[in-house]
Structure formats: structure tokens, C-alpha cells
Short mmCIF file of C-alpha atoms and ligand atoms in Angstrom, two decimals:
data_model
loop_
_atom_site.label_atom_id
_atom_site.label_comp_id
_atom_site.label_asym_id
_atom_site.label_seq_id
_atom_site.Cartn_x
_atom_site.Cartn_y
_atom_site.Cartn_z
CA MET A 1 80.63 -93.04 -136.42
CA ASN A 2 76.99 -92.14 -137.08
CA ARG A 3 73.96 -94.21 -136.12
CA ILE A 4 74.08 -97.96 -136.84
CA HIS A 5 70.81 -99.77 -137.55
CA ILE A 6 70.22 -103.51 -137.75
CA VAL A 7 67.94 -105.29 -140.20
CA SER A 8 67.16 -109.00 -139.75
CA ASN A 9 64.24 -111.27 -140.55
CA ARG A 10 63.24 -111.48 -136.87
CA LEU A 11 63.33 -108.72 -134.29
CA PRO A 12 65.33 -109.57 -131.13
CA VAL A 13 62.09 -109.86 -129.12
CA SER A 14 59.02 -112.09 -129.21
CA ILE A 15 55.58 -110.73 -128.50
CA ASN A 16 53.14 -112.25 -126.08
CA VAL A 17 49.58 -110.92 -126.34
CA GLU A 18 47.17 -111.76 -123.52
CA ASN A 19 43.81 -109.97 -123.12
CA ASP A 20 45.15 -106.91 -124.92
CA ASP A 21 48.24 -106.84 -122.69
CA ILE A 22 51.44 -106.89 -124.68
CA GLU A 23 54.60 -108.36 -123.29
CA LEU A 24 57.96 -108.24 -125.07
CA ILE A 25 60.23 -111.21 -124.41
CA PRO A 26 63.85 -110.57 -125.37
CA SER A 27 65.58 -113.28 -127.41
CA VAL A 28 68.60 -114.82 -125.78
CA GLY A 29 70.24 -116.13 -128.98
CA GLY A 30 73.78 -115.21 -129.99
CA LEU A 31 72.79 -112.79 -132.74
CA ALA A 32 70.42 -110.84 -130.48
CA THR A 33 73.11 -110.61 -127.77
CA GLY A 34 75.84 -109.43 -130.13
CA MET A 35 73.70 -106.97 -132.05
CA ARG A 36 71.95 -105.47 -129.02
CA SER A 37 75.28 -104.04 -127.90
CA VAL A 38 75.77 -102.49 -131.36
CA TYR A 39 72.47 -100.77 -132.08
CA LYS A 40 72.09 -99.53 -128.50
CA GLU A 41 75.62 -98.09 -128.43
CA TYR A 42 75.20 -96.38 -131.82
CA ASN A 43 71.66 -95.07 -131.18
CA GLY A 44 70.16 -97.06 -134.02
CA LYS A 45 66.95 -98.96 -134.61
CA TRP A 46 66.41 -102.68 -135.20
CA ILE A 47 64.13 -103.36 -138.15
CA GLY A 48 62.50 -106.80 -138.51
CA TRP A 49 59.44 -109.01 -138.34
CA PRO A 50 57.98 -109.30 -134.82
CA GLY A 51 56.94 -112.94 -135.31
CA LEU A 52 53.13 -112.58 -135.52
CA ALA A 53 51.13 -112.84 -138.74
CA SER A 54 49.45 -109.51 -139.51
CA ASP A 55 46.15 -111.29 -140.41
CA ASP A 56 45.82 -112.15 -136.71
CA LEU A 57 46.07 -108.51 -135.58
CA ASP A 58 43.53 -105.71 -135.85
CA ASP A 59 44.60 -102.08 -136.40
CA GLN A 60 44.33 -101.19 -132.74
CA LEU A 61 46.51 -104.10 -131.60
CA THR A 62 49.04 -103.42 -134.36
CA ALA A 63 49.35 -99.81 -133.21
CA LYS A 64 49.81 -100.92 -129.60
CA ILE A 65 52.50 -103.42 -130.56
CA GLU A 66 54.34 -100.78 -132.58
CA GLU A 67 54.22 -98.40 -129.65
CA LYS A 68 55.64 -101.04 -127.32
CA LEU A 69 58.35 -102.01 -129.83
CA ILE A 70 59.51 -98.46 -130.35
CA GLU A 71 60.28 -98.24 -126.61
CA GLU A 72 62.90 -100.91 -127.39
CA ASP A 73 64.02 -99.03 -130.54
CA CYS A 74 62.52 -101.78 -132.69
CA VAL A 75 60.66 -101.11 -135.93
CA SER A 76 58.35 -103.81 -137.21
CA VAL A 77 57.84 -105.13 -140.71
CA HIS A 78 54.41 -106.77 -140.75
CA LEU A 79 53.99 -109.96 -142.76
CA SER A 80 50.80 -111.78 -143.65
CA LYS A 81 50.41 -115.56 -143.37
CA GLN A 82 50.75 -115.84 -147.12
CA GLU A 83 53.95 -113.79 -147.14
CA ILE A 84 55.42 -115.93 -144.35
CA ASP A 85 54.48 -119.04 -146.28
CA LEU A 86 55.97 -117.94 -149.61
CA TYR A 87 58.91 -115.77 -148.56
CA TYR A 88 60.07 -117.39 -145.29
CA ASP A 89 59.00 -121.05 -145.41
CA GLY A 90 59.11 -120.73 -149.20
CA PHE A 91 62.01 -119.10 -151.02
CA SER A 92 64.21 -118.67 -147.91
CA ASN A 93 63.86 -122.16 -146.51
CA ARG A 94 62.79 -124.24 -149.51
CA THR A 95 65.08 -122.67 -152.09
CA ILE A 96 68.06 -120.77 -150.65
CA TRP A 97 68.62 -122.94 -147.55
CA PRO A 98 68.98 -126.26 -149.47
CA LEU A 99 70.98 -124.59 -152.26
CA PHE A 100 73.49 -122.97 -149.89
CA HIS A 101 73.83 -126.23 -147.88
CA TYR A 102 74.49 -128.33 -151.02
CA PHE A 103 71.11 -130.15 -150.94
CA ALA A 104 70.44 -129.48 -154.62
CA GLN A 105 67.81 -132.24 -154.81
CA TYR A 106 65.64 -130.38 -152.23
CA ILE A 107 65.51 -127.02 -154.05
CA ASP A 108 62.05 -125.67 -154.87
CA TYR A 109 62.16 -123.60 -158.10
CA THR A 110 58.55 -122.35 -158.00
CA PRO A 111 58.52 -118.81 -159.50
CA GLU A 112 55.80 -117.61 -157.04
CA LEU A 113 58.26 -118.16 -154.18
CA TRP A 114 60.80 -115.94 -155.92
CA ASP A 115 58.18 -113.24 -156.56
CA ALA A 116 57.25 -113.24 -152.86
CA PHE A 117 60.93 -113.09 -151.89
CA VAL A 118 61.39 -109.96 -154.02
CA SER A 119 58.28 -108.23 -152.70
CA VAL A 120 58.96 -109.03 -149.02
CA ASN A 121 62.61 -107.96 -149.35
CA GLN A 122 61.24 -104.70 -150.81
CA LYS A 123 59.00 -104.37 -147.74
CA PHE A 124 62.01 -104.65 -145.43
CA ALA A 125 63.96 -102.18 -147.58
CA ASP A 126 61.08 -99.68 -147.61
CA LYS A 127 60.76 -99.85 -143.84
CA ALA A 128 64.52 -99.34 -143.50
CA LEU A 129 64.42 -96.41 -145.94
CA GLU A 130 61.70 -94.74 -143.83
CA THR A 131 63.82 -95.16 -140.71
CA ILE A 132 67.36 -94.27 -141.82
CA GLU A 133 68.99 -91.10 -143.07
CA GLU A 134 71.81 -90.46 -145.53
CA GLY A 135 75.09 -90.81 -143.64
CA ASP A 136 73.77 -93.56 -141.34
CA THR A 137 75.15 -97.08 -141.31
CA ILE A 138 73.04 -100.20 -141.60
CA TRP A 139 73.94 -103.83 -140.90
CA ILE A 140 71.72 -106.39 -142.68
CA HIS A 141 71.65 -110.04 -141.66
CA ASP A 142 71.33 -113.31 -143.47
CA TYR A 143 69.95 -115.21 -146.40
CA GLN A 144 66.31 -114.11 -146.01
CA LEU A 145 67.32 -110.54 -146.94
CA LEU A 146 69.85 -111.00 -149.75
CA LEU A 147 68.17 -108.39 -151.97
CA VAL A 148 67.81 -105.67 -149.35
CA PRO A 149 71.34 -104.14 -149.69
CA GLU A 150 70.80 -103.16 -153.35
CA MET A 151 67.22 -102.01 -152.69
CA ILE A 152 68.55 -99.56 -150.10
CA LYS A 153 71.71 -98.51 -151.96
CA SER A 154 69.78 -97.59 -155.10
CA LYS A 155 67.58 -95.18 -153.11
CA LYS A 156 70.05 -93.84 -150.53
CA PRO A 157 73.60 -94.19 -151.87
CA GLY A 158 75.00 -92.20 -148.93
CA VAL A 159 74.12 -94.94 -146.45
CA THR A 160 76.99 -97.31 -145.55
CA ILE A 161 75.68 -100.86 -145.80
CA GLY A 162 77.08 -104.01 -144.21
CA PHE A 163 75.75 -107.49 -144.95
CA PHE A 164 76.58 -110.66 -143.02
CA LEU A 165 75.69 -114.17 -144.21
CA HIS A 166 75.21 -116.66 -141.36
CA ILE A 167 75.11 -119.77 -143.56
CA PRO A 168 77.69 -121.12 -146.04
CA PHE A 169 78.08 -119.54 -149.47
CA PRO A 170 78.27 -122.50 -151.88
CA SER A 171 80.81 -123.06 -154.61
CA TYR A 172 79.96 -121.49 -157.98
CA GLU A 173 79.13 -124.87 -159.58
CA VAL A 174 76.32 -125.26 -157.04
CA PHE A 175 75.25 -121.62 -156.88
CA ARG A 176 74.84 -121.40 -160.68
CA ILE A 177 72.01 -123.97 -160.51
CA LEU A 178 69.61 -121.26 -159.35
CA PRO A 179 67.66 -119.40 -162.04
CA TRP A 180 67.88 -116.17 -159.97
CA ARG A 181 71.62 -116.44 -159.21
CA LYS A 182 72.49 -113.09 -160.83
CA GLU A 183 69.71 -111.26 -159.01
CA LEU A 184 70.93 -112.58 -155.65
CA ILE A 185 74.51 -111.48 -156.35
CA GLN A 186 73.32 -108.05 -157.50
CA GLY A 187 71.26 -107.75 -154.32
CA MET A 188 74.26 -108.52 -152.11
CA LEU A 189 76.52 -106.15 -154.05
CA GLY A 190 74.42 -103.23 -152.86
CA ALA A 191 76.40 -103.59 -149.61
CA ASP A 192 79.74 -101.83 -149.01
CA LEU A 193 80.99 -104.62 -146.75
CA ILE A 194 80.02 -108.29 -147.15
CA GLY A 195 80.98 -110.66 -144.35
CA PHE A 196 81.12 -114.46 -144.11
CA HIS A 197 82.04 -116.87 -141.31
CA THR A 198 85.02 -118.33 -143.19
CA PHE A 199 87.50 -117.51 -145.92
CA ASP A 200 86.17 -120.42 -148.02
CA TYR A 201 82.65 -118.90 -148.22
CA GLN A 202 84.21 -115.55 -149.11
CA ARG A 203 86.24 -117.22 -151.86
CA HIS A 204 83.15 -118.99 -153.26
CA PHE A 205 81.24 -115.71 -153.28
CA CYS A 206 84.04 -113.85 -155.08
CA SER A 207 84.25 -116.59 -157.66
CA SER A 208 80.48 -116.28 -158.34
CA VAL A 209 80.83 -112.49 -158.64
CA ARG A 210 83.67 -112.87 -161.13
CA ARG A 211 81.90 -115.53 -163.21
CA LEU A 212 78.44 -113.98 -163.23
CA MET A 213 79.19 -110.26 -163.26
CA GLY A 214 82.73 -110.08 -164.66
CA TYR A 215 83.83 -107.58 -162.01
CA GLU A 216 87.47 -107.09 -161.15
CA ILE A 217 88.46 -108.39 -157.71
CA SER A 218 91.79 -107.64 -156.06
CA PHE A 219 92.51 -109.22 -152.68
CA ASN A 220 89.29 -108.58 -150.82
CA GLU A 221 88.02 -105.61 -152.82
CA ILE A 222 85.43 -105.82 -155.58
CA HIS A 223 85.64 -102.91 -158.01
CA ILE A 224 82.40 -101.93 -159.68
CA GLU A 225 81.66 -98.79 -161.71
CA ASP A 226 81.68 -96.13 -159.04
CA ARG A 227 82.23 -98.11 -155.86
CA ILE A 228 84.56 -100.43 -154.00
CA ILE A 229 83.04 -103.30 -152.01
CA LEU A 230 84.97 -104.96 -149.22
CA VAL A 231 84.56 -108.72 -148.70
CA ASP A 232 85.94 -110.37 -145.58
CA SER A 233 85.53 -113.20 -143.10
CA PHE A 234 84.37 -112.72 -139.51
CA PRO A 235 83.93 -116.02 -137.65
CA MET A 236 81.01 -115.42 -135.28
CA GLY A 237 81.68 -116.00 -131.59
CA ILE A 238 79.51 -116.57 -128.52
CA ASP A 239 78.96 -114.72 -125.25
CA TYR A 240 81.73 -116.79 -123.67
CA ASP A 241 81.52 -115.32 -120.16
CA LYS A 242 77.78 -115.94 -119.97
CA PHE A 243 78.22 -119.68 -120.63
CA ARG A 244 81.27 -119.88 -118.36
CA GLU A 245 79.53 -118.19 -115.44
CA ALA A 246 76.32 -120.17 -115.86
CA ALA A 247 78.31 -123.44 -115.85
CA THR A 248 80.24 -122.40 -112.73
CA GLN A 249 77.03 -121.45 -110.91
CA SER A 250 75.28 -124.63 -111.99
CA PHE A 251 77.89 -126.74 -110.17
CA GLN A 252 77.72 -124.65 -107.01
CA LYS A 253 73.95 -124.95 -106.60
CA PRO A 254 72.78 -126.81 -103.49
CA LEU A 255 70.97 -130.07 -104.24
CA GLN A 256 67.46 -128.72 -103.57
CA GLU A 257 67.97 -125.93 -106.14
CA LYS A 258 69.19 -128.24 -108.90
CA SER A 259 66.83 -128.93 -111.78
CA LYS A 260 65.18 -132.30 -112.25
CA LEU A 261 67.39 -132.92 -115.28
CA HIS A 262 70.54 -132.11 -113.29
CA ARG A 263 69.54 -134.57 -110.55
CA GLU A 264 68.82 -137.26 -113.15
CA LEU A 265 72.25 -136.70 -114.70
CA GLU A 266 73.93 -137.03 -111.30
CA LYS A 267 71.97 -140.23 -110.65
CA TYR A 268 73.21 -141.65 -113.95
CA PHE A 269 76.82 -141.36 -112.83
CA LEU A 270 76.02 -142.70 -109.34
CA VAL A 271 75.25 -146.14 -110.83
CA SER A 272 78.86 -146.34 -111.97
CA PRO A 273 81.47 -143.55 -112.26
CA GLU A 274 82.74 -145.32 -115.40
CA ARG A 275 79.58 -144.34 -117.24
CA LYS A 276 79.89 -141.74 -119.99
CA LEU A 277 77.56 -139.29 -121.70
CA ILE A 278 77.72 -138.05 -125.28
CA LEU A 279 75.84 -134.90 -126.25
CA SER A 280 74.16 -133.90 -129.49
CA ILE A 281 72.25 -130.60 -129.81
CA ASP A 282 70.77 -129.08 -132.97
CA ARG A 283 67.69 -127.73 -134.60
CA MET A 284 65.97 -130.62 -136.36
CA ASP A 285 67.47 -129.79 -139.75
CA TYR A 286 68.74 -132.01 -142.57
CA SER A 287 71.93 -129.94 -142.76
CA LYS A 288 72.89 -131.07 -139.25
CA GLY A 289 73.53 -134.73 -140.15
CA ILE A 290 71.39 -136.21 -137.37
CA PRO A 291 70.52 -139.54 -139.07
CA ASN A 292 74.18 -140.26 -139.84
CA ARG A 293 75.08 -139.41 -136.27
CA LEU A 294 72.64 -142.05 -135.02
CA ARG A 295 73.93 -144.59 -137.53
CA ALA A 296 77.49 -143.85 -136.38
CA PHE A 297 76.51 -144.27 -132.73
CA SER A 298 74.90 -147.60 -133.59
CA LYS A 299 78.06 -148.68 -135.46
CA PHE A 300 80.15 -147.63 -132.47
CA LEU A 301 78.12 -149.88 -130.11
CA GLU A 302 78.45 -152.69 -132.62
CA ASP A 303 82.23 -152.28 -133.07
CA TYR A 304 83.01 -151.59 -129.40
CA PRO A 305 80.48 -153.75 -127.48
CA GLU A 306 82.41 -153.21 -124.23
CA TRP A 307 80.67 -149.79 -124.08
CA ILE A 308 77.13 -151.19 -124.22
CA GLY A 309 75.44 -150.26 -120.94
CA LYS A 310 78.12 -147.66 -120.15
CA VAL A 311 77.52 -144.93 -122.73
CA THR A 312 74.40 -142.91 -123.42
CA LEU A 313 73.84 -140.45 -126.24
CA ILE A 314 71.69 -137.49 -125.19
CA MET A 315 70.10 -136.15 -128.33
CA LEU A 316 68.31 -132.82 -128.19
CA ALA A 317 66.60 -131.95 -131.48
CA VAL A 318 64.77 -128.64 -131.40
CA PRO A 319 61.65 -128.53 -133.63
CA SER A 320 62.26 -126.35 -136.66
CA ARG A 321 60.42 -125.43 -139.92
CA GLY A 322 57.89 -128.18 -139.24
CA THR A 323 55.67 -127.18 -142.17
CA VAL A 324 58.35 -127.92 -144.78
CA GLU A 325 58.08 -131.44 -146.25
CA HIS A 326 61.77 -132.39 -145.93
CA TYR A 327 61.73 -131.50 -142.24
CA ILE A 328 58.65 -133.66 -141.64
CA ASN A 329 60.37 -136.59 -143.36
CA LEU A 330 63.57 -135.99 -141.40
CA LYS A 331 61.69 -136.08 -138.08
CA ARG A 332 60.15 -139.43 -139.07
CA GLU A 333 63.57 -140.83 -140.02
CA VAL A 334 65.16 -139.70 -136.76
CA ASP A 335 62.27 -141.11 -134.67
CA GLU A 336 62.70 -144.45 -136.41
CA LEU A 337 66.48 -144.52 -136.04
CA VAL A 338 66.29 -143.72 -132.31
CA GLY A 339 63.82 -146.58 -131.95
CA THR A 340 66.07 -148.93 -133.93
CA VAL A 341 69.19 -148.17 -131.84
CA ASN A 342 67.33 -148.39 -128.54
CA GLY A 343 65.59 -151.59 -129.64
CA LYS A 344 68.85 -153.17 -130.73
CA PHE A 345 71.17 -152.26 -127.84
CA GLY A 346 68.84 -151.31 -124.97
CA SER A 347 67.81 -153.37 -121.98
CA ILE A 348 65.56 -152.94 -118.93
CA ASN A 349 68.11 -150.69 -117.24
CA TYR A 350 69.92 -149.23 -120.26
CA THR A 351 68.59 -146.78 -122.85
CA PRO A 352 71.37 -146.02 -125.37
CA VAL A 353 69.73 -142.81 -126.74
CA TRP A 354 67.86 -140.29 -124.61
CA TYR A 355 65.93 -138.32 -127.19
CA PHE A 356 64.31 -134.93 -126.56
CA TYR A 357 62.31 -133.43 -129.43
CA ARG A 358 61.75 -130.00 -127.91
CA SER A 359 63.55 -126.90 -126.80
CA LEU A 360 65.01 -126.86 -123.28
CA PRO A 361 65.55 -123.84 -121.04
CA PHE A 362 69.04 -122.28 -120.98
CA GLU A 363 69.66 -123.70 -117.48
CA ASN A 364 69.21 -127.27 -118.79
CA LEU A 365 71.38 -126.57 -121.80
CA ILE A 366 74.24 -125.57 -119.48
CA GLU A 367 73.72 -128.70 -117.36
CA LEU A 368 73.99 -130.83 -120.47
CA TYR A 369 77.10 -129.02 -121.72
CA SER A 370 78.84 -129.36 -118.37
CA SER A 371 77.86 -132.99 -117.66
CA CYS A 372 78.62 -134.64 -121.00
CA ASP A 373 82.05 -136.13 -121.66
CA VAL A 374 81.85 -135.83 -125.43
CA ALA A 375 80.09 -133.42 -127.80
CA LEU A 376 79.14 -134.98 -131.12
CA VAL A 377 78.82 -132.17 -133.69
CA THR A 378 78.52 -133.73 -137.13
CA PRO A 379 76.61 -131.48 -139.55
CA VAL A 380 76.83 -132.30 -143.24
CA ARG A 381 77.02 -128.51 -143.81
CA ASP A 382 76.94 -125.70 -141.27
CA GLY A 383 77.80 -122.01 -141.64
CA MET A 384 79.54 -121.91 -138.26
CA ASN A 385 77.88 -124.02 -135.46
CA LEU A 386 77.74 -122.23 -132.14
CA VAL A 387 76.91 -125.38 -130.14
CA ALA A 388 80.56 -126.49 -130.44
CA LYS A 389 81.72 -123.14 -129.02
CA GLU A 390 79.15 -123.20 -126.21
CA TYR A 391 80.29 -126.68 -125.17
CA VAL A 392 83.89 -125.45 -124.95
CA ALA A 393 82.91 -122.40 -122.88
CA SER A 394 80.90 -124.52 -120.42
CA ARG A 395 83.72 -126.95 -119.58
CA THR A 396 84.84 -125.38 -116.32
CA ASN A 397 87.13 -128.31 -115.40
CA ARG A 398 88.75 -128.16 -118.85
CA THR A 399 87.98 -131.78 -119.76
CA GLY A 400 85.69 -133.01 -122.54
CA VAL A 401 86.23 -133.90 -126.18
CA ILE A 402 84.56 -132.54 -129.31
CA ILE A 403 84.02 -134.71 -132.36
CA LEU A 404 83.57 -132.20 -135.13
CA SER A 405 82.55 -132.29 -138.77
CA GLU A 406 85.02 -130.81 -141.23
CA MET A 407 81.95 -129.35 -143.01
CA ALA A 408 81.14 -126.91 -140.18
CA GLY A 409 82.63 -123.41 -140.38
CA VAL A 410 83.72 -123.78 -136.75
CA ALA A 411 86.16 -126.58 -137.73
CA LYS A 412 88.51 -123.86 -139.04
CA GLU A 413 88.93 -122.59 -135.47
CA MET A 414 88.99 -125.95 -133.69
CA GLY A 415 92.01 -127.91 -134.85
CA GLU A 416 92.18 -129.55 -131.39
CA ALA A 417 88.82 -131.31 -131.88
CA LEU A 418 88.61 -134.79 -133.41
CA ILE A 419 87.78 -133.78 -136.97
CA ILE A 420 85.69 -136.25 -138.99
CA ASN A 421 83.90 -136.49 -142.33
CA PRO A 422 80.17 -136.54 -141.43
CA ASN A 423 79.42 -139.06 -144.19
CA ASN A 424 81.99 -141.53 -142.90
CA ILE A 425 80.14 -143.59 -140.33
CA ASN A 426 83.13 -145.85 -139.56
CA GLU A 427 85.33 -142.82 -138.92
CA ILE A 428 82.78 -141.27 -136.52
CA ALA A 429 82.34 -144.60 -134.71
CA SER A 430 86.07 -144.91 -134.12
CA ALA A 431 86.33 -141.21 -133.12
CA ILE A 432 83.68 -141.85 -130.44
CA ASN A 433 85.83 -144.61 -129.00
CA GLN A 434 88.96 -142.43 -129.24
CA ALA A 435 87.17 -139.61 -127.39
CA LEU A 436 85.94 -141.93 -124.63
CA VAL A 437 89.36 -143.42 -123.93
CA MET A 438 91.31 -140.15 -124.29
CA PRO A 439 93.44 -139.54 -121.15
CA LEU A 440 92.35 -136.53 -119.07
CA ASP A 441 95.73 -134.81 -119.56
CA GLU A 442 95.30 -134.90 -123.32
CA GLN A 443 91.72 -133.63 -123.03
CA ARG A 444 92.92 -130.68 -120.94
CA GLU A 445 95.78 -129.91 -123.30
CA ARG A 446 93.35 -129.64 -126.21
CA MET A 447 90.63 -127.84 -124.25
CA ILE A 448 92.96 -125.11 -122.96
CA PHE A 449 93.82 -124.03 -126.51
CA LEU A 450 90.18 -124.18 -127.57
CA GLN A 451 88.98 -122.14 -124.60
CA ASP A 452 91.63 -119.47 -125.06
CA ARG A 453 90.70 -119.03 -128.71
CA ILE A 454 86.91 -119.04 -128.26
CA LYS A 455 87.14 -116.65 -125.31
CA ARG A 456 89.31 -114.18 -127.20
CA TYR A 457 87.09 -113.93 -130.28
CA ASP A 458 83.69 -113.78 -128.61
CA VAL A 459 80.44 -112.34 -130.02
CA PHE A 460 81.31 -108.81 -128.86
CA LYS A 461 84.70 -108.95 -130.54
CA TRP A 462 83.00 -110.32 -133.68
CA SER A 463 80.52 -107.46 -133.88
CA SER A 464 83.11 -104.80 -133.03
CA GLU A 465 85.45 -106.13 -135.76
CA PHE A 466 82.61 -105.91 -138.28
CA VAL A 467 81.76 -102.37 -137.17
CA LYS A 468 85.45 -101.42 -137.46
CA SER A 469 85.48 -102.69 -141.05
CA LEU A 470 82.29 -100.76 -141.76
CA SER A 471 83.95 -97.53 -140.70
CA LYS A 472 87.02 -98.42 -142.80
CA VAL A 473 84.86 -99.00 -145.88
CA GLU A 474 83.05 -95.72 -145.28
CA LYS A 475 86.39 -93.92 -145.39
CA ILE A 476 87.50 -95.78 -148.55
CA GLN A 477 84.21 -94.79 -150.18
CA ASN A 478 84.55 -91.14 -149.19
CA SER A 479 88.08 -90.88 -150.57
CA PHE A 480 86.97 -92.69 -153.74
CA ASN A 481 84.10 -90.22 -154.22
CA ALA A 482 86.43 -87.25 -153.60
CA LYS A 483 88.68 -88.27 -156.55
C1 GDG B 501 72.65 -120.45 -137.99
C2 GDG B 501 73.65 -121.23 -138.88
C3 GDG B 501 75.51 -120.39 -137.46
C4 GDG B 501 69.73 -125.13 -129.37
N1 GDG B 501 68.86 -125.87 -128.67
C5 GDG B 501 68.42 -125.12 -127.65
C6 GDG B 501 69.05 -123.89 -127.73
N2 GDG B 501 69.85 -123.92 -128.80
C7 GDG B 501 70.70 -122.80 -129.25
C8 GDG B 501 72.17 -123.15 -129.08
C9 GDG B 501 72.82 -122.25 -130.13
C10 GDG B 501 71.72 -122.09 -131.18
O1 GDG B 501 70.52 -122.57 -130.62
C11 GDG B 501 72.02 -122.91 -132.44
O2 GDG B 501 73.03 -122.25 -133.15
P1 GDG B 501 73.87 -122.95 -134.29
O3 GDG B 501 74.98 -122.08 -134.68
O4 GDG B 501 74.37 -124.27 -133.80
O5 GDG B 501 72.88 -123.28 -135.49
P2 GDG B 501 71.68 -122.53 -136.35
O6 GDG B 501 70.46 -122.36 -135.55
O7 GDG B 501 71.50 -123.38 -137.56
O8 GDG B 501 72.25 -121.10 -136.76
C12 GDG B 501 74.87 -121.65 -138.06
C13 GDG B 501 74.50 -119.51 -136.74
O9 GDG B 501 73.36 -119.23 -137.56
C14 GDG B 501 75.12 -118.17 -136.31
O10 GDG B 501 75.63 -117.46 -137.37
O11 GDG B 501 76.50 -120.80 -136.54
O12 GDG B 501 75.80 -122.30 -138.89
O13 GDG B 501 73.02 -122.39 -139.43
O14 GDG B 501 73.11 -121.00 -129.60
O15 GDG B 501 72.55 -122.86 -127.76
N3 GDG B 501 68.84 -122.92 -126.82
C15 GDG B 501 67.98 -123.19 -125.79
N4 GDG B 501 67.30 -124.37 -125.70
C16 GDG B 501 67.49 -125.35 -126.59
O16 GDG B 501 66.85 -126.40 -126.48
N5 GDG B 501 67.76 -122.25 -124.85
#
């Protein structure tokens, strides 16, 4: 296979500028890990925004940053503050994000946001077109770049294009609400392979293609004038071994090397070994169902008062999109709910909810995953949800229970979890009790199946399966063109 390039909104590095010194800090997220192996192995480039507004950089600094990035095979797309505001915070996160997560009442229909989305997508496409050659392969990521596939295909039809959507694709009845629905579909159809986390998202997409464009679809092939487009599902995995090894090492650390958080967690259990911890980790996002989770925890303490004083919910909410109105309101609601639960059930020596509104280092994340008896993952909509998979990978002693929303893509792979409807507070409350009293043998039985599955289809397998399909689609295309 020829070179494979990656295009995503953000580059896999952040830039730290101090007194004209430029430092590149590699991202440790799942996407960066999985894709790094791909573009390095196939001698490609990664095209994306480096995370700094171009208004803050002079020409000399910009040139220096570009030079440094190219050492990492990264190519930057520079965005001004206004572009970030209208394209990223705007159309991507105020229009597409709520639409695709079924929050129709939050959608912003301002035409200026759409205009910025088109022009910034064109910027990404132009940068990609400068970088790639006919015959190369390109893998484009996510909802911020839905128009890029067509913008590239129309200029360089000999490039094989893959597109992967990391969030849900909504049902047609929701998707059709958007004035620019046809344009988005046309943009995506510039790709030769379109991937989703689950079969349901794939099905919803195909139904929108059929209804809006009238194209013929057989199995997972869309037939348009002179091309065949493959549509398939690829449930994204995690770097399983990394989480596993980090959890193993965390336990083996001598006391003096343990983090402050780790020592606090051990102290919690010292008071009484009967004590339990429940874990909740997300970006602070309305799609993650955080308020309902707190209401359900409150209902649980009300319905099962024998647990008061013995169970603590650790809630980590990572700040996200803090300039968007609905996120500001959500933060206020969560702050208030935490206060209400703690005020209602707390005492001098018992805090029901430990709330962290910040990002924690990876080491602490692992300590939380390995110390908590239950993971409470209750999004109202979620493309996949990697937190559930990371919890599974970090359970070295094979105990632990996951309470999981049926609305998360990951639920399709985790039949052994306690599956709940995230809007059903009574159901979540009783699932919390069920998880806490579940015998260890049953926990292990469930966890063994989960671990085997999540280990087998990890992030490297996910990316290699996508690349395999890209090479298949390239062959289909070549034989189609030869006819
Ligand atoms: C989108 C889709 C889809 C969280 N807090 C900290 C921290 N994290 C890391 C977790 C996990 C990641 O962030 C969150 O990933 P999710 O998958 O749960 O959610 P989104 O950010 O919404 O991601 C989602 C995903 O794309 C992939 O396709 O699954 O559905 O919405 O990896 O570990 N990491 C550190 N400190 C924290 O405090 N270091």
C-alpha cells in the first residue's frame, strides 16, 4: 500500500512556546496512539490544527513551529480566533454535536457558522491537497471535517479516502432537521470508505443517503455514478496493554512512591474494608448524562439507606468547551446537584460525592480505575465511550462491575455489564445496589469475558482493520475503473 496520511481537527501534539523555545508535547489520547502507528508505518503526514490561534503568532514564530512540526511529520492548518470561534466552537460544537447526540433543542442554525464550517473545511482540504499525491491514501477523522472528503475527491480522484466518524450518526428523522443535511452527506460521500463505531450508526447513515440522495445501496456498498463507496462499522478499541501494565505497576509501587491520591484511596478503605467506591469519569458534556447520574446516586442513597456512610461516588468531570452556553449551564447544574447530595446525605466524616472539576494525570486515572468497585457510565448518547473499556483493562484482579447506558456505542460490546436506560433514575439506583452486592465470583465471570473481548479488539486492531478495508476499497475501485 502507498503512503497513508491522517487528517484530524487537532494534531497529535500540543505546542508549548516559552521565550521563543518551542516544545512539542505528544497527546496520549486513544486516537493519537492508534493513528501514530498508522502514519509512521506508511510514511505519511498528519495534517491538523496545532492548537494555537494564528493571531497570537508572528511570521517568524509560525515558521519555527512549522519547522518543528515537520520533524514529527505533522503539517499544520493555521486557524484564527474567529475561525476557531465560528467553525470549532460554532458549527462543530453548537450545531453538529447537539444534532448528532439528539439534543435538537440545543442546535444553533446561524448561517455564519455554516459559512465558516465550509471555509475552514476547505482550508484543511487545501492543505491536504498540497501534501498528498495521486495514488496516496488519506484517513480523515470526525465531525469537524465532514466536508473534507468531497473537497479532496473532486480535485484528486486518484486518492483513496477513508472517513471515520467518532460520534453517533443520528436517525434520519433527526438528521433531516438540519438545513445543510444534503451538503453534509455529499461531503462524506467523497470518501471511498466510511466507518462508524456501530452498525446502528451505519444503518442511520445509509438511510439518510437513500432518502436524501436516492442512491442505490446493496449490503454495505453505496453505488453512485462512477464509484462504489464502502460503509462499515469499526468499534474503536483502546491501548489495552498500556492500561493493564500501568494498573499492575501501580499496585506494586512502594508506599513512598504512591501518589497522594493513591494514599488517600487506601486510607478510605482502612476505615472499614466494607466501604465501596463508585467511579464516574467524563468530559463535562451534556451528552454524558452527568446530572441524571447524580440524581440516580441520590435516589440510591434514599432507597438503600444502609449504604449511607459506606459508599462514595468519585466524580471526575474534565472541563470542556467552556465558552459554549449549554456547557456553562451544565457546569452550574452539576455543581448544585453535588452540593445537594452532599448536603442531604453527608456528615462530618462522610462525603457522598468527591467531585473533581479538572483533568488528572494518567497515573491518577489508573489509580481510580483500579481502586473503584463500580464504574458508572451513563451517557444519554455516546459514540463509543472509551472510559468503560479503560476500566475493564485496568481491573487486574478481574473484579469490578460496570453499570452502562444502552445509549453508548460500547454497550454493543459489553453484554456482561449491567445495562440501564440513562433516563431511568430508579433503574440506575437499583443497578447500583445490584453492583455493590454482586458476589465476587459473578463479577469475575463477567469481567473475564469483557477483558478477553476488549483485549482482542484493541486500538491497533481497530486501525489495522480500517486500513485493510481501505486497501480492499482501493482494489474494488481499480477494477471498477478498468471496466
Ligand atoms: C469521543 C466520543 C468516543 C478523561 N478524563 C481524563 C482523561 N480522560 C480520557 C479517558 C478517555 C478519554 O479521555 C475520553 O474518551 P471517551 O470515549 O469516553 O469520550 P469523548 O472524549 O467524548 O470522545 C466518544 C471517542 O471520541 C473515540 O472515538 O468513544 O463516544 O464522544 O480516553 O481516559 N485522561 C486523563 N486525565 C483525565 O482527567 N489523562
